[in-house]
PDB file of C-alpha atoms and ligand atoms in Angstrom:
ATOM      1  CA  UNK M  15      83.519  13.755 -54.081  1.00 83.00           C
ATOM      2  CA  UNK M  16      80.846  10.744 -54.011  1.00 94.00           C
ATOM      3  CA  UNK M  17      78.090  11.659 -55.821  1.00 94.00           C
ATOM      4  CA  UNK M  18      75.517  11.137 -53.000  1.00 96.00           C
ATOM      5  CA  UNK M  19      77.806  12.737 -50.545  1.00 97.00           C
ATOM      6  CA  UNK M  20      77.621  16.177 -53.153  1.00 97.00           C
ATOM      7  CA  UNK M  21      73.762  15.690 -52.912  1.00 97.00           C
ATOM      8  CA  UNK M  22      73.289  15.599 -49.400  1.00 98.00           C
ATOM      9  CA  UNK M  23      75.671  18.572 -49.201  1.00 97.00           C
ATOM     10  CA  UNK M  24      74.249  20.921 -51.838  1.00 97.00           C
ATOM     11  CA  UNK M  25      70.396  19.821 -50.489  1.00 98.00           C
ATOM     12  CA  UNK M  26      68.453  22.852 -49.616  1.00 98.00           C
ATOM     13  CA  UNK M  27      64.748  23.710 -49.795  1.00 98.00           C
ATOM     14  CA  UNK M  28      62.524  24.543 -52.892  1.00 98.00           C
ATOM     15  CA  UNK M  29      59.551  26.924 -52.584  1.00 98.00           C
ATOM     16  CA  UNK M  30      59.439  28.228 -56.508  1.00 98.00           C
ATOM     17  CA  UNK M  31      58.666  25.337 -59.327  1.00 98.00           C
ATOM     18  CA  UNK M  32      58.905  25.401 -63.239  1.00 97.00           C
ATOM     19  CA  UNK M  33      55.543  24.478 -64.380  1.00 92.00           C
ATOM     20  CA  UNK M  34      56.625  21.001 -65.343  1.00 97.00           C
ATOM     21  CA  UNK M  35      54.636  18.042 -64.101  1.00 97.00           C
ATOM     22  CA  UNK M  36      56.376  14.794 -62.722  1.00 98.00           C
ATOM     23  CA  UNK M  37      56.033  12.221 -65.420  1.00 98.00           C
ATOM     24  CA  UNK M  38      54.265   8.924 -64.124  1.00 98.00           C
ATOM     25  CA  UNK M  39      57.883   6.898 -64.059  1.00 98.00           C
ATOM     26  CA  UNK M  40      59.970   9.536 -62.196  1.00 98.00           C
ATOM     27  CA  UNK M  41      56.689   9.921 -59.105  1.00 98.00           C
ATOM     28  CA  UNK M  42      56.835   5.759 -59.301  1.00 98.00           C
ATOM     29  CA  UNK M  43      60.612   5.986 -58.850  1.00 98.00           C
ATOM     30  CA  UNK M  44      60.465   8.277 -56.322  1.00 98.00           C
ATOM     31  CA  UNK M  45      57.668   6.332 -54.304  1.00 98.00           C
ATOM     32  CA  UNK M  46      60.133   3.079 -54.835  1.00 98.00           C
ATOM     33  CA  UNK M  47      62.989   4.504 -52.967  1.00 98.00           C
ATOM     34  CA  UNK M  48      60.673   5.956 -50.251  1.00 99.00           C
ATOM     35  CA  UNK M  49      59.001   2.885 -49.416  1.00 98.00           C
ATOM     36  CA  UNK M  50      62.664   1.159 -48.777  1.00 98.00           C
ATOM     37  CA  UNK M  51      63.835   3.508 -45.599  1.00 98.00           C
ATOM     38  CA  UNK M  52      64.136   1.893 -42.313  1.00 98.00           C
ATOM     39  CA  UNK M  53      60.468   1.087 -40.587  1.00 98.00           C
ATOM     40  CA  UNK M  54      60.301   0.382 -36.818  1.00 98.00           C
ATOM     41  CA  UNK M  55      60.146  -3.560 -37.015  1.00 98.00           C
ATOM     42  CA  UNK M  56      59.289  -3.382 -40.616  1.00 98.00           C
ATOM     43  CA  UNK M  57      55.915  -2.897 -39.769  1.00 98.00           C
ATOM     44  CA  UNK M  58      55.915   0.501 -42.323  1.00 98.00           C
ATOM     45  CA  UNK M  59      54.087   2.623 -39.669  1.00 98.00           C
ATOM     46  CA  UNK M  60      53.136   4.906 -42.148  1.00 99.00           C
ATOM     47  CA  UNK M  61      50.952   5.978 -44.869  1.00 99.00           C
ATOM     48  CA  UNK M  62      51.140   8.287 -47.889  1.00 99.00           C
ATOM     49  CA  UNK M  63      48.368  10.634 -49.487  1.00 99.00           C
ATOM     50  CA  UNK M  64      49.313  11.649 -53.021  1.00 98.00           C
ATOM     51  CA  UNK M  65      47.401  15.316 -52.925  1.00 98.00           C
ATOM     52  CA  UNK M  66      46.282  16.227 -56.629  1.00 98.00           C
ATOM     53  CA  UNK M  67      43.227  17.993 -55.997  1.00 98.00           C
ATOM     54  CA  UNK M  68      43.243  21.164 -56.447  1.00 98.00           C
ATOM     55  CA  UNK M  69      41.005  22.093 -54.186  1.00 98.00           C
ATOM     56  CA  UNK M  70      42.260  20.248 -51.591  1.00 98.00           C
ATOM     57  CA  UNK M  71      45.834  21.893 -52.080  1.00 98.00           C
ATOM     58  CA  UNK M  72      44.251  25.180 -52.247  1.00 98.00           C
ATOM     59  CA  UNK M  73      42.859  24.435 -48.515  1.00 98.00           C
ATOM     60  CA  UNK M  74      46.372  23.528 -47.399  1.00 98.00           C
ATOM     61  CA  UNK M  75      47.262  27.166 -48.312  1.00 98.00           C
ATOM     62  CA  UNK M  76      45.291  28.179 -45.755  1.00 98.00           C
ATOM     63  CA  UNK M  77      45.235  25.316 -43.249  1.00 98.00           C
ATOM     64  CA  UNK M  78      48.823  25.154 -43.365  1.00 98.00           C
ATOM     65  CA  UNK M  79      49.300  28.927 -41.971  1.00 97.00           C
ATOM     66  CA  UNK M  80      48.663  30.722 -45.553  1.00 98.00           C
ATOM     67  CA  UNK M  81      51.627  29.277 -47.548  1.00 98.00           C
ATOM     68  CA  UNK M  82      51.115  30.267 -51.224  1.00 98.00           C
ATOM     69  CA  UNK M  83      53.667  27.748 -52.642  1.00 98.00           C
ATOM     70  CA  UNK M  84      51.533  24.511 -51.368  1.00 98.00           C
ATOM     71  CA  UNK M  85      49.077  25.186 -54.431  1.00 98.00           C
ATOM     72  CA  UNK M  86      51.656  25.194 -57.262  1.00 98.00           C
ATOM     73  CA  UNK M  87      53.274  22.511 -56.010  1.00 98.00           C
ATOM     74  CA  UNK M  88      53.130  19.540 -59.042  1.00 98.00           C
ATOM     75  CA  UNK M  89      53.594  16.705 -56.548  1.00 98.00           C
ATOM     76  CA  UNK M  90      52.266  16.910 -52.721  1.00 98.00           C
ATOM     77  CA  UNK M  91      52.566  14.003 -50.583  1.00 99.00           C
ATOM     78  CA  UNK M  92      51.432  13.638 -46.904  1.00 99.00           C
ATOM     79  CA  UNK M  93      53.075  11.831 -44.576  1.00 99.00           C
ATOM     80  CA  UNK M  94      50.981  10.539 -41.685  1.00 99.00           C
ATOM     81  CA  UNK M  95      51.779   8.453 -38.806  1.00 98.00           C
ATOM     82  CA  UNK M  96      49.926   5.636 -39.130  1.00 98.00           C
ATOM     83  CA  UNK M  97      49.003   2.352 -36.525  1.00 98.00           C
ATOM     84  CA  UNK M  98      45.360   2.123 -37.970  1.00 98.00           C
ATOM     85  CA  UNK M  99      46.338  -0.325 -40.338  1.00 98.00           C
ATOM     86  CA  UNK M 100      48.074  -2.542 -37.466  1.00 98.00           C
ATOM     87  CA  UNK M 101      45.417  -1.800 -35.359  1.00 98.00           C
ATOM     88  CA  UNK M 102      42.672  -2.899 -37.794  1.00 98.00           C
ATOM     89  CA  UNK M 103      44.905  -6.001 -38.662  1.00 98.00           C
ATOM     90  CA  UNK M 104      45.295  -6.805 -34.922  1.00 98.00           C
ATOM     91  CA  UNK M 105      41.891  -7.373 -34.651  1.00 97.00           C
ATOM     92  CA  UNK M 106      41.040  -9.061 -38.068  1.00 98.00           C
ATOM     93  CA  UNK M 107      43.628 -11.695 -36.869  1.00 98.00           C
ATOM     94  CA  UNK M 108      41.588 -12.432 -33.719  1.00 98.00           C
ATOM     95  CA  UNK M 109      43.997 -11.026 -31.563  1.00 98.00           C
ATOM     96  CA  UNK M 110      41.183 -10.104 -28.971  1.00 96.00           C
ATOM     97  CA  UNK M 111      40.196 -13.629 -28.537  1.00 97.00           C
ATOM     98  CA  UNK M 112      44.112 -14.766 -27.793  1.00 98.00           C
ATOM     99  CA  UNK M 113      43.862 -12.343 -25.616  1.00 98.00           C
ATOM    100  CA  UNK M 114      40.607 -13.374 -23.755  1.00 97.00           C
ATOM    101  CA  UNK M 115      42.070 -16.490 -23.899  1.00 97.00           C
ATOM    102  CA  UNK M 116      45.611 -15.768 -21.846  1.00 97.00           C
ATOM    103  CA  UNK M 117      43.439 -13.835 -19.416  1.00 98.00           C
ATOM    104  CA  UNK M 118      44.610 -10.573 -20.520  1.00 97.00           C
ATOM    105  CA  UNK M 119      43.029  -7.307 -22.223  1.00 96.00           C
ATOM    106  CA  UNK M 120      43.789  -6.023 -25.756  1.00 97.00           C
ATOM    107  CA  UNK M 121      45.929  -2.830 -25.811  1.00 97.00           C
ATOM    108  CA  UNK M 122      45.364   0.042 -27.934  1.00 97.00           C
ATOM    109  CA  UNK M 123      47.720   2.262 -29.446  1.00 98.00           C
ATOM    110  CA  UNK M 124      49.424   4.707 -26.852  1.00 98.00           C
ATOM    111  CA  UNK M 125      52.089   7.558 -27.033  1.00 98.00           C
ATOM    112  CA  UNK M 126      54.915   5.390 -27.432  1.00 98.00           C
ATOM    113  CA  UNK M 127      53.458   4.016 -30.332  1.00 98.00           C
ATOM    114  CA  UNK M 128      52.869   7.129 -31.723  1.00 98.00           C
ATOM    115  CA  UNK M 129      56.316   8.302 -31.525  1.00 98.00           C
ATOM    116  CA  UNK M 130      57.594   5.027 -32.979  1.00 98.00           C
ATOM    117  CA  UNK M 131      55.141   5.979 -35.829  1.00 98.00           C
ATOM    118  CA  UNK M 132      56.270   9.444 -36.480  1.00 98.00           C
ATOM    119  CA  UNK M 133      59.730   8.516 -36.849  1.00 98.00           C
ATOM    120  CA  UNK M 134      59.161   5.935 -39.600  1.00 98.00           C
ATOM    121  CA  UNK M 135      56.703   8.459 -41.225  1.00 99.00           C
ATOM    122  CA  UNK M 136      58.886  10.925 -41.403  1.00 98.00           C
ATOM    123  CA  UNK M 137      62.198   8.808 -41.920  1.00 99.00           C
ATOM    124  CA  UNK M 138      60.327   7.738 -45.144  1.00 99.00           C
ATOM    125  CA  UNK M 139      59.570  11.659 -45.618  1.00 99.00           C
ATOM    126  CA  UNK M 140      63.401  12.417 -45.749  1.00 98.00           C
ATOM    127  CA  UNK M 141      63.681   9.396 -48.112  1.00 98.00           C
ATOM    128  CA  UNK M 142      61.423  10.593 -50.354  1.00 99.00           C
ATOM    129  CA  UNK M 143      63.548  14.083 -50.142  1.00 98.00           C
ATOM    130  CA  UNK M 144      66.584  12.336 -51.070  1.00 98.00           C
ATOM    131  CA  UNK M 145      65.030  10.530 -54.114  1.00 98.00           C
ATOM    132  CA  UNK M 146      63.942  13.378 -55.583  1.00 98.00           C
ATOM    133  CA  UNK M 147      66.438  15.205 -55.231  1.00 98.00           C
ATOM    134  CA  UNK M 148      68.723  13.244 -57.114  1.00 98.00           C
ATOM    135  CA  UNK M 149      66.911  13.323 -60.110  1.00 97.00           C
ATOM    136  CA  UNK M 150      66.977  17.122 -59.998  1.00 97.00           C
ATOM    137  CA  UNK M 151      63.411  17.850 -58.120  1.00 98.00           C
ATOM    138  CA  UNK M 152      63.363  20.278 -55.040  1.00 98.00           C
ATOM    139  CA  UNK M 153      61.138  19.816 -52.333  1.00 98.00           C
ATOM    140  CA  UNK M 154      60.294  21.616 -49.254  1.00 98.00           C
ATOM    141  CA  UNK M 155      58.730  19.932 -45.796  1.00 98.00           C
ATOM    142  CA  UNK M 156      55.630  21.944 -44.328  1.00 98.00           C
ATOM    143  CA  UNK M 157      55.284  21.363 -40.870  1.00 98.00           C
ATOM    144  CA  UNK M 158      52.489  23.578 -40.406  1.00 98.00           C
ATOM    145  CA  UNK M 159      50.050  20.078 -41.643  1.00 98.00           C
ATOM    146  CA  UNK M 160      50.151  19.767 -37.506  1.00 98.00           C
ATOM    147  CA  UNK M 161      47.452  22.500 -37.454  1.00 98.00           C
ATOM    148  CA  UNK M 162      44.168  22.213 -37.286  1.00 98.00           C
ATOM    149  CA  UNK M 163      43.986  18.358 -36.416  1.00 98.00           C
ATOM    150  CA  UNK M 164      40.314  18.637 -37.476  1.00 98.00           C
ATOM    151  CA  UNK M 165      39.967  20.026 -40.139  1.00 98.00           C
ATOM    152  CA  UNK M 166      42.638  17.711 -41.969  1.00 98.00           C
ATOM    153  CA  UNK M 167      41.209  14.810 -40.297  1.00 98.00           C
ATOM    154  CA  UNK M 168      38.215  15.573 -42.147  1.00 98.00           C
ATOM    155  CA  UNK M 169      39.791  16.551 -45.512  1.00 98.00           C
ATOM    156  CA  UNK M 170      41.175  13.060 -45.699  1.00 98.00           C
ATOM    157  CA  UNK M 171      39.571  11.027 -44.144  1.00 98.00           C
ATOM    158  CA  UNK M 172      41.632  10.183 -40.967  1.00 98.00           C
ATOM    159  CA  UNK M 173      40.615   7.697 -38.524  1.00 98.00           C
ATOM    160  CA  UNK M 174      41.463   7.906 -35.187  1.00 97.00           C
ATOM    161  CA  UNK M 175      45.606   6.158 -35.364  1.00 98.00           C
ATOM    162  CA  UNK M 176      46.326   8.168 -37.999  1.00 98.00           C
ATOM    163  CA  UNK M 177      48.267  11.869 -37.601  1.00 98.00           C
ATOM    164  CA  UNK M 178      49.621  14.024 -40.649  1.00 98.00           C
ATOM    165  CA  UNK M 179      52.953  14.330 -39.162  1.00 98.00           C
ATOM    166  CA  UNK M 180      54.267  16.085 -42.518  1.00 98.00           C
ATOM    167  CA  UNK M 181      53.320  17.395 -45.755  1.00 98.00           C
ATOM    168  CA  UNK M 182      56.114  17.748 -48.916  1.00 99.00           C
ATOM    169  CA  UNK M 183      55.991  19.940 -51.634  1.00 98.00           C
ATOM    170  CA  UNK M 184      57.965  18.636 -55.026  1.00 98.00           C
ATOM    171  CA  UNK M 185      58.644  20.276 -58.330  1.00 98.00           C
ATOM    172  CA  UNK M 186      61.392  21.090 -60.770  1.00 98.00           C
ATOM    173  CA  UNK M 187      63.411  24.201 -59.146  1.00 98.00           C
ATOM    174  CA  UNK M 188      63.529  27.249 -61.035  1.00 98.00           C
ATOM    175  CA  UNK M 189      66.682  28.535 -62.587  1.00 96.00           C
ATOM    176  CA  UNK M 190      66.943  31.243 -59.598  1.00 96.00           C
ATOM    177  CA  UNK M 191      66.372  28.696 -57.051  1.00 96.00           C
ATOM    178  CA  UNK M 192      68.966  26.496 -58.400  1.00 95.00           C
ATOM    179  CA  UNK M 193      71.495  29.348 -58.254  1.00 96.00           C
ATOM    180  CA  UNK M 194      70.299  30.086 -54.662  1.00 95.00           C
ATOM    181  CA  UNK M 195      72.980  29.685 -52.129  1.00 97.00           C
ATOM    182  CA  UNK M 196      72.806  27.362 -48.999  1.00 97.00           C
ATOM    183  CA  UNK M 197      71.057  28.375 -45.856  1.00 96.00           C
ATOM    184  CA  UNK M 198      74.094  28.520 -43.134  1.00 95.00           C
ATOM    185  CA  UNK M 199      74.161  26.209 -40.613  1.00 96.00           C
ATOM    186  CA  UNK M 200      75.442  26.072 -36.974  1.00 96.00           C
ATOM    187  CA  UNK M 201      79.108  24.626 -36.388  1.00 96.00           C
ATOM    188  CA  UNK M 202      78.734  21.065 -35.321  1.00 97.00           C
ATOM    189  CA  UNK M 203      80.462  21.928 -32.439  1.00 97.00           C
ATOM    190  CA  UNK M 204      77.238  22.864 -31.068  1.00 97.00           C
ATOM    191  CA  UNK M 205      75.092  20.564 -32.310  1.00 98.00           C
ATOM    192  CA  UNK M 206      77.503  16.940 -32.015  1.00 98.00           C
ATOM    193  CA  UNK M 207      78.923  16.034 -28.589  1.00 98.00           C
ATOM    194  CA  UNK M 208      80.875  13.372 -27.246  1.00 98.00           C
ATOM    195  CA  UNK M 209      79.473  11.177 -24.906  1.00 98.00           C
ATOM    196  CA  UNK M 210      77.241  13.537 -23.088  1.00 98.00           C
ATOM    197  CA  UNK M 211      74.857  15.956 -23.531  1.00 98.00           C
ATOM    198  CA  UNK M 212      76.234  19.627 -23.491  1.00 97.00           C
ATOM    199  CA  UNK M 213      74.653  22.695 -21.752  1.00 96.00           C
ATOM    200  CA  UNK M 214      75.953  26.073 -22.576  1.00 97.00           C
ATOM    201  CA  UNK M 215      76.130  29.462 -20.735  1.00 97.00           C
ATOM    202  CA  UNK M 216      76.086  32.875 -22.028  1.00 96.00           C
ATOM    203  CA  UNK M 217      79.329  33.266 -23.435  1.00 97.00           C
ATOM    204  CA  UNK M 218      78.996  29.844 -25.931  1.00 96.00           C
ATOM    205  CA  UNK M 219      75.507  31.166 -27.085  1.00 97.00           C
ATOM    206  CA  UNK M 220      76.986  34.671 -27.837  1.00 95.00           C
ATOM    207  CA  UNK M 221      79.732  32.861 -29.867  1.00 96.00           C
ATOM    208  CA  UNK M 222      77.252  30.551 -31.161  1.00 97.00           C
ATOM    209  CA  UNK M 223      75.345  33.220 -32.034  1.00 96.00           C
ATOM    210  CA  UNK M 224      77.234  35.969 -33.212  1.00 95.00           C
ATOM    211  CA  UNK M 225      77.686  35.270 -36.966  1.00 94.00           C
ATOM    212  CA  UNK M 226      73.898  35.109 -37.551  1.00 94.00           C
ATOM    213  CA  UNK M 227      73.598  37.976 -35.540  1.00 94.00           C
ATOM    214  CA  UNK M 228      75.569  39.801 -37.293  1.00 93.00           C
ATOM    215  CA  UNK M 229      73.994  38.735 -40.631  1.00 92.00           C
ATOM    216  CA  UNK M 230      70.341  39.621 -39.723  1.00 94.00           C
ATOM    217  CA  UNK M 231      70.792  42.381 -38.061  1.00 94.00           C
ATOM    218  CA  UNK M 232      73.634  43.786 -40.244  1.00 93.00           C
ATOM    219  CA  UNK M 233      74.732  46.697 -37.547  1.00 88.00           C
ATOM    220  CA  UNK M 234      71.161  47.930 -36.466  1.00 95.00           C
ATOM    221  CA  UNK M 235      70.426  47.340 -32.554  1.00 94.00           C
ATOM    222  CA  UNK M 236      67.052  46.231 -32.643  1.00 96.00           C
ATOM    223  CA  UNK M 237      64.600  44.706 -35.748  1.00 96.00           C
ATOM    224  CA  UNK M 238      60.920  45.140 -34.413  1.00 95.00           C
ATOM    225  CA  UNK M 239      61.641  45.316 -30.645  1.00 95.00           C
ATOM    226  CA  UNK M 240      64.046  42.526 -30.871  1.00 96.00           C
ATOM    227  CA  UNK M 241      67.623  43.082 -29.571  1.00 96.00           C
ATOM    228  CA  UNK M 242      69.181  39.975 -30.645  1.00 95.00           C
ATOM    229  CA  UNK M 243      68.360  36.510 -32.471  1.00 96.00           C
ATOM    230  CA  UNK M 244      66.669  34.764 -28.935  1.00 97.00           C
ATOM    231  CA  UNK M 245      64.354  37.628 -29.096  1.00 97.00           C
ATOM    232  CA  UNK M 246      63.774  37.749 -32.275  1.00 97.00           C
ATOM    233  CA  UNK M 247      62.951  33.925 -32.931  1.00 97.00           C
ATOM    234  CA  UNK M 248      61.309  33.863 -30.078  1.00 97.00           C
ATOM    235  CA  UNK M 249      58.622  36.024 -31.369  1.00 97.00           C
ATOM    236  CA  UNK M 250      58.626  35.126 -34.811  1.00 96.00           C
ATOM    237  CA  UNK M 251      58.146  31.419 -34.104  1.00 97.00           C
ATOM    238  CA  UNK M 252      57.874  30.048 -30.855  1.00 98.00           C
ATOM    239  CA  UNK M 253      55.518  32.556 -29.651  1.00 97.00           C
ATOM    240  CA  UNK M 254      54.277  33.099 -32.886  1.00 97.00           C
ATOM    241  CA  UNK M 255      50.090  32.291 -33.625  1.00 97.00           C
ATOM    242  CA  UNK M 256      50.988  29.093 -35.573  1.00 98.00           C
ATOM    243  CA  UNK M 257      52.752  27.886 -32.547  1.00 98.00           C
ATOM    244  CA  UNK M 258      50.353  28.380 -30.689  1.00 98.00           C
ATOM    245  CA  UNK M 259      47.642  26.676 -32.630  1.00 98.00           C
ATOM    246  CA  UNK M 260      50.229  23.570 -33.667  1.00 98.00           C
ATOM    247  CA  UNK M 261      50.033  22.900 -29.858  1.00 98.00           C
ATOM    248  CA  UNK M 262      46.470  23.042 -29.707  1.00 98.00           C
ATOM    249  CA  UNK M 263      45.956  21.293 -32.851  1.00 98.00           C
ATOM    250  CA  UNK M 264      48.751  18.174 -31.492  1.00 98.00           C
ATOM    251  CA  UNK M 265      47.305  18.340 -28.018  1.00 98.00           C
ATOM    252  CA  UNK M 266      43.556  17.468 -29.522  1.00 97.00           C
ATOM    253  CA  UNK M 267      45.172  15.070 -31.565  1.00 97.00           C
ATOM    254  CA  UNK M 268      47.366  12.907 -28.766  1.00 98.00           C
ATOM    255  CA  UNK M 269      44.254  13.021 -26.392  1.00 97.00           C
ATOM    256  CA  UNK M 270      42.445  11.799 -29.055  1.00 96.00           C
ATOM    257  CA  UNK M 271      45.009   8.583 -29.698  1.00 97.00           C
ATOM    258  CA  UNK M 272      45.203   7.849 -26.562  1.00 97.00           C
ATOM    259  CA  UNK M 273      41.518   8.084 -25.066  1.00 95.00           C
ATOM    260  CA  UNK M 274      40.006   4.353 -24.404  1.00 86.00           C
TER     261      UNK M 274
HETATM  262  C1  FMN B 318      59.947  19.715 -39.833  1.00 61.67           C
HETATM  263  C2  FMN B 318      60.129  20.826 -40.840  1.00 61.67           C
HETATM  264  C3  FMN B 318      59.094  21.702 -41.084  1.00 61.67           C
HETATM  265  C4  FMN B 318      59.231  22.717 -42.028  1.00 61.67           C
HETATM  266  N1  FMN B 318      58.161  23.509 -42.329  1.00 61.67           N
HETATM  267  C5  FMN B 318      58.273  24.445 -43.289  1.00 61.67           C
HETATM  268  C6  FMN B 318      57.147  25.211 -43.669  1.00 61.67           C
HETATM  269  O1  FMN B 318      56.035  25.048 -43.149  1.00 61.67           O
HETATM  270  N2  FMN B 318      57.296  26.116 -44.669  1.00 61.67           N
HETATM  271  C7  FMN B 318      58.498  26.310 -45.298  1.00 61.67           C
HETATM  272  O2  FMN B 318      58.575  27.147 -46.201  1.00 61.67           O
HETATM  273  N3  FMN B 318      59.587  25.597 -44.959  1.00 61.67           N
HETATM  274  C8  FMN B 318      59.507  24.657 -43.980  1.00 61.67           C
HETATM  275  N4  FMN B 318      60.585  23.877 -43.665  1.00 61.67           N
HETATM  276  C9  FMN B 318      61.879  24.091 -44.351  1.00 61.67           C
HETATM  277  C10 FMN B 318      62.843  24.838 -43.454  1.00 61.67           C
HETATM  278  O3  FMN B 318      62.440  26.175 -43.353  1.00 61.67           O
HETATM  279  C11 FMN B 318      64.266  24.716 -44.053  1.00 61.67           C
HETATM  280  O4  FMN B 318      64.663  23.375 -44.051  1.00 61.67           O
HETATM  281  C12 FMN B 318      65.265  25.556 -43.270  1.00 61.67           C
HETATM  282  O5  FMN B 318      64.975  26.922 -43.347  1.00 61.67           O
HETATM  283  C13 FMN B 318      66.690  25.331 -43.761  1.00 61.67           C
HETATM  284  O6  FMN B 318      66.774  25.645 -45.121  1.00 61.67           O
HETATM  285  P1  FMN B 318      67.262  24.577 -46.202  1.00 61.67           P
HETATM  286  O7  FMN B 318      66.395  23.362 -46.105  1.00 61.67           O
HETATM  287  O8  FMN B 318      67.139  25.271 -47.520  1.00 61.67           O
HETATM  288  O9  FMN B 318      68.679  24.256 -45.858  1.00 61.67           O
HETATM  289  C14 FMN B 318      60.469  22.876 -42.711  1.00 61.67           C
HETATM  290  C15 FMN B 318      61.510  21.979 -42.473  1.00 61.67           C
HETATM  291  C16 FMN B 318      61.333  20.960 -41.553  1.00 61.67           C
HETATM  292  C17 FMN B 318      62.458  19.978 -41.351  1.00 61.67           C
END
């Protein structure tokens, strides 16, 4: 099979790293290949934060719901949405006086361009991924860096286009993660359609369904009050406390961009 067909199909998270450090070269080539993914009209919409402080990885622990692994991570890099740098640019070029002088106002960056941001930020994320990846280093995304807008937006230094849309651990797997086996995944039946968008009933989500089902709960009837995987999920994640606060923390944030 093509090599980088094997890659993408073999990918899976890495949450346990050898102590090895990334040498100067392979972080450089890494950063090389990341910086080439698709931008929104190559305007790179994006920044990256190297973390190597300590400290500041130990706070990520903690800001990023209490995940141990963040601090012995060798190489952390933070992906942030990013139209300050436009922004700034915009108005270093004069672009408020061509405005006052068509008669029309200057506008600031809004949801749309937000969105548009996000995707190249994390576009370049999944590049990065992919880089490292093929020269052996694991990685593993950490959405939880949507929490607690504030306090990251003080820990580096954000200004006010600027949103830490995703954090990345890297390091060399360890021999037992390497001989992990792949998470499963749903059949693409479910997940690719064919011209238009499909809505299922009760019957396709029990099919859907019942293979995992059967995995997790391995015969029992109920895990912790939960009956089946909806329940279950539901709970654990999208009522969980971090869901909870990641909408807080992206609500503060969006009404932050967009306020005049
Ligand atoms: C947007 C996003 C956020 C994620 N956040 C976390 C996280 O905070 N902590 C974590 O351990 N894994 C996180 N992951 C990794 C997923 O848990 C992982 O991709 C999923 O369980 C499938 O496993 P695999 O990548 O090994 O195939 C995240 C993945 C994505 C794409």
């Amino acid at each position: 099979m093509d090599k980088t067909m094997e890659l993408l199909l073999n990918r899976k998270s890495v949450r346990v790293y050898e102590g090895k450090e990334l040498s100067k070269e392979v972080k450089k080539r890494i950063i090389a290949a990341t910086l080439r993914a698709p931008t929104a009209g190559n305007m790179m919409l994006y920044s990256i934060i190297e973390v190597n402080e300590q400290r500041t990885k130990d706070t990520l622990v903690r800001t990023c719901d209490n995940q141990p692994f963040i601090a012995k991570a060798p190489f952390v890099l933070l992906f942030l949405a990013d139209y300050q740098r436009w922004y700034d640019y915009f108005q270093v070029s004069g672009v408020e006086h061509l405005c006052e002088h068509k008669g029309i106002v200057m506008r600031k960056p809004k949801e749309g361009d937000l969105f548009l941001a996000c995707c190249d930020a994390l576009i370049a994320a999944q590049t990065a991924v992919i880089a490292a990846e093929s020269i052996g280093i694991g990685s593993c995304y950490i959405g939880d860096i949507m929490e607690n807008y504030e306090e990251h937006k003080e820990l580096f230094g954000l200004p006010k286009y600027v949103f830490p849309i995703s954090l990345v651990c890297f390091g060399y797997p360890t021999r037992q993660q390497r001989g992990r086996e792949l998470t499963p995944r749903f059949d693409k039946k479910y997940i690719v359609f064919e011209d238009r968008y499909s809505h299922f009933g009760r019957e396709e989500f029990e099919e859907m369904y019942r293979e995992r089902q059967e995995q997790v709960f391995g015969g029992r009837t109920e895990i912790k009050g939960a009956r089946n995987i909806g329940q279950m999920m539901y709970t654990k994640k999208f009522d969980s406390d971090f869901a909870h606060e990641m909408t807080r923390s992206v609500r503060a944030m969006v009404q932050a961009w967009v306020e005049d």
